[in-house]
């Protein structure tokens, strides 16, 4: 984990970006103090690194309260651009015989140190704004569905959130995934 840290210069820059986003979207987090979030990030270099990876891959991470947890979650209007064109998991990637994508959602989330949003969390996130109006995002798929070869994804169309299914080995240039990084249980 020693290589998963943020340089002091980048830390200052990243914390400034995150604070500005936090203050701009205060309705998402009006009962949370930025100083508490900054303290957590400064005392946990790996979490700060994960948030930076969310930012670098286009997620625009911001603070949300989702499922009674305070988390950094992707707030980009569309599915993060640096996390698209991926199949669901390693099993799906290995099952593809031709035209394999560069990787899988599950592996990338693990590499970034974040969790894929569940279906319920995706619905909850959509209460804050309309996300994925032109793209879609894989969501954590229940084991029963995955055993049958499928995986779930969601988007926002026609004034509501939809959850769909696809083969776990499919991938599209307009489908990525949204992640979260848990900071505080409350």
PDB file of C-alpha atoms in Angstrom, residues 33-131:
ATOM      1  CA  UNK A  33     -18.708  19.324   8.724  1.00  0.00           C
ATOM      2  CA  UNK A  34     -15.966  19.558   6.108  1.00  0.00           C
ATOM      3  CA  UNK A  35     -13.320  19.707   8.847  1.00  0.00           C
ATOM      4  CA  UNK A  36     -14.353  16.207   9.977  1.00  0.00           C
ATOM      5  CA  UNK A  37     -14.039  14.852   6.423  1.00  0.00           C
ATOM      6  CA  UNK A  38     -10.682  16.529   5.857  1.00  0.00           C
ATOM      7  CA  UNK A  39      -9.368  15.144   9.149  1.00  0.00           C
ATOM      8  CA  UNK A  40     -10.372  11.597   8.140  1.00  0.00           C
ATOM      9  CA  UNK A  41      -8.680  11.948   4.760  1.00  0.00           C
ATOM     10  CA  UNK A  42      -5.498  13.469   6.176  1.00  0.00           C
ATOM     11  CA  UNK A  43      -5.190  10.690   8.756  1.00  0.00           C
ATOM     12  CA  UNK A  44      -5.860   7.897   6.249  1.00  0.00           C
ATOM     13  CA  UNK A  45      -3.603   8.163   3.167  1.00  0.00           C
ATOM     14  CA  UNK A  46      -5.163   5.089   1.526  1.00  0.00           C
ATOM     15  CA  UNK A  47      -8.667   6.614   1.638  1.00  0.00           C
ATOM     16  CA  UNK A  48      -7.303   9.847   0.210  1.00  0.00           C
ATOM     17  CA  UNK A  49      -5.604   7.841  -2.554  1.00  0.00           C
ATOM     18  CA  UNK A  50      -8.899   6.062  -3.337  1.00  0.00           C
ATOM     19  CA  UNK A  51     -10.740   9.387  -3.538  1.00  0.00           C
ATOM     20  CA  UNK A  52      -8.028  10.658  -5.877  1.00  0.00           C
ATOM     21  CA  UNK A  53      -8.528   7.601  -8.099  1.00  0.00           C
ATOM     22  CA  UNK A  54     -12.261   8.303  -8.162  1.00  0.00           C
ATOM     23  CA  UNK A  55     -11.472  11.872  -9.233  1.00  0.00           C
ATOM     24  CA  UNK A  56      -8.885  10.863 -11.861  1.00  0.00           C
ATOM     25  CA  UNK A  57     -11.296   8.371 -13.449  1.00  0.00           C
ATOM     26  CA  UNK A  58     -13.977  11.044 -13.863  1.00  0.00           C
ATOM     27  CA  UNK A  59     -16.200  10.283 -10.871  1.00  0.00           C
ATOM     28  CA  UNK A  60     -16.228  13.749  -9.282  1.00  0.00           C
ATOM     29  CA  UNK A  61     -16.475  12.256  -5.768  1.00  0.00           C
ATOM     30  CA  UNK A  62     -18.553  14.170  -3.244  1.00  0.00           C
ATOM     31  CA  UNK A  63     -19.878  13.528   0.246  1.00  0.00           C
ATOM     32  CA  UNK A  64     -23.289  11.874   0.564  1.00  0.00           C
ATOM     33  CA  UNK A  65     -25.211  10.127   3.298  1.00  0.00           C
ATOM     34  CA  UNK A  66     -26.265   6.822   1.751  1.00  0.00           C
ATOM     35  CA  UNK A  67     -27.720   3.927   3.750  1.00  0.00           C
ATOM     36  CA  UNK A  68     -26.881   5.725   7.018  1.00  0.00           C
ATOM     37  CA  UNK A  69     -23.209   5.958   6.035  1.00  0.00           C
ATOM     38  CA  UNK A  70     -21.218   9.053   5.176  1.00  0.00           C
ATOM     39  CA  UNK A  71     -19.436   8.203   1.952  1.00  0.00           C
ATOM     40  CA  UNK A  72     -17.586   9.684  -0.943  1.00  0.00           C
ATOM     41  CA  UNK A  73     -19.679   8.726  -3.956  1.00  0.00           C
ATOM     42  CA  UNK A  74     -19.351   9.517  -7.650  1.00  0.00           C
ATOM     43  CA  UNK A  75     -21.376  12.637  -8.435  1.00  0.00           C
ATOM     44  CA  UNK A  76     -20.537  12.996 -12.134  1.00  0.00           C
ATOM     45  CA  UNK A  77     -23.698  13.522 -14.175  1.00  0.00           C
ATOM     46  CA  UNK A  78     -22.834  10.542 -16.357  1.00  0.00           C
ATOM     47  CA  UNK A  79     -21.105   7.278 -15.531  1.00  0.00           C
ATOM     48  CA  UNK A  80     -17.400   8.045 -14.895  1.00  0.00           C
ATOM     49  CA  UNK A  81     -15.640   8.165 -18.262  1.00  0.00           C
ATOM     50  CA  UNK A  82     -12.496   6.429 -17.019  1.00  0.00           C
ATOM     51  CA  UNK A  83     -14.498   3.425 -15.818  1.00  0.00           C
ATOM     52  CA  UNK A  84     -16.464   2.454 -18.910  1.00  0.00           C
ATOM     53  CA  UNK A  85     -16.285  -0.389 -21.447  1.00  0.00           C
ATOM     54  CA  UNK A  86     -15.783  -3.016 -18.762  1.00  0.00           C
ATOM     55  CA  UNK A  87     -17.563  -6.317 -18.288  1.00  0.00           C
ATOM     56  CA  UNK A  88     -18.891  -7.129 -14.839  1.00  0.00           C
ATOM     57  CA  UNK A  89     -16.303  -9.458 -13.231  1.00  0.00           C
ATOM     58  CA  UNK A  90     -13.265 -11.653 -13.884  1.00  0.00           C
ATOM     59  CA  UNK A  91     -15.396 -14.723 -14.601  1.00  0.00           C
ATOM     60  CA  UNK A  92     -17.221 -12.760 -17.327  1.00  0.00           C
ATOM     61  CA  UNK A  93     -13.950 -11.401 -18.714  1.00  0.00           C
ATOM     62  CA  UNK A  94     -12.442 -14.877 -18.930  1.00  0.00           C
ATOM     63  CA  UNK A  95     -15.605 -16.241 -20.585  1.00  0.00           C
ATOM     64  CA  UNK A  96     -15.299 -13.844 -23.528  1.00  0.00           C
ATOM     65  CA  UNK A  97     -13.597 -15.549 -26.426  1.00  0.00           C
ATOM     66  CA  UNK A  98     -13.358 -12.507 -28.712  1.00  0.00           C
ATOM     67  CA  UNK A  99     -13.236  -8.738 -28.330  1.00  0.00           C
ATOM     68  CA  UNK A 100     -12.398  -8.803 -24.648  1.00  0.00           C
ATOM     69  CA  UNK A 101     -12.697  -5.494 -22.797  1.00  0.00           C
ATOM     70  CA  UNK A 102      -9.695  -4.122 -20.938  1.00  0.00           C
ATOM     71  CA  UNK A 103     -10.975  -5.308 -17.580  1.00  0.00           C
ATOM     72  CA  UNK A 104     -13.892  -5.761 -15.237  1.00  0.00           C
ATOM     73  CA  UNK A 105     -15.899  -3.572 -12.923  1.00  0.00           C
ATOM     74  CA  UNK A 106     -15.296  -5.759  -9.870  1.00  0.00           C
ATOM     75  CA  UNK A 107     -11.519  -5.803 -10.386  1.00  0.00           C
ATOM     76  CA  UNK A 108     -11.301  -2.068 -11.044  1.00  0.00           C
ATOM     77  CA  UNK A 109     -13.374  -1.233  -7.950  1.00  0.00           C
ATOM     78  CA  UNK A 110     -11.082  -3.424  -5.885  1.00  0.00           C
ATOM     79  CA  UNK A 111      -7.989  -1.783  -7.410  1.00  0.00           C
ATOM     80  CA  UNK A 112      -9.386   1.664  -6.586  1.00  0.00           C
ATOM     81  CA  UNK A 113     -10.290   0.645  -3.044  1.00  0.00           C
ATOM     82  CA  UNK A 114     -13.992   1.461  -3.507  1.00  0.00           C
ATOM     83  CA  UNK A 115     -17.255  -0.474  -3.493  1.00  0.00           C
ATOM     84  CA  UNK A 116     -19.714  -0.763  -6.379  1.00  0.00           C
ATOM     85  CA  UNK A 117     -23.085   0.762  -5.488  1.00  0.00           C
ATOM     86  CA  UNK A 118     -25.837  -1.713  -4.721  1.00  0.00           C
ATOM     87  CA  UNK A 119     -29.191  -1.422  -6.436  1.00  0.00           C
ATOM     88  CA  UNK A 120     -30.684   0.217  -3.309  1.00  0.00           C
ATOM     89  CA  UNK A 121     -27.772   2.666  -3.042  1.00  0.00           C
ATOM     90  CA  UNK A 122     -28.133   3.563  -6.727  1.00  0.00           C
ATOM     91  CA  UNK A 123     -31.810   4.394  -6.150  1.00  0.00           C
ATOM     92  CA  UNK A 124     -30.849   6.422  -3.090  1.00  0.00           C
ATOM     93  CA  UNK A 125     -28.166   8.349  -5.000  1.00  0.00           C
ATOM     94  CA  UNK A 126     -30.727   9.237  -7.664  1.00  0.00           C
ATOM     95  CA  UNK A 127     -32.758  11.073  -4.987  1.00  0.00           C
ATOM     96  CA  UNK A 128     -30.086  13.806  -4.957  1.00  0.00           C
ATOM     97  CA  UNK A 129     -30.074  14.496  -8.711  1.00  0.00           C
ATOM     98  CA  UNK A 130     -30.622  12.842 -12.059  1.00  0.00           C
ATOM     99  CA  UNK A 131     -27.550  10.734 -12.833  1.00  0.00           C
TER     100      UNK A 131
END
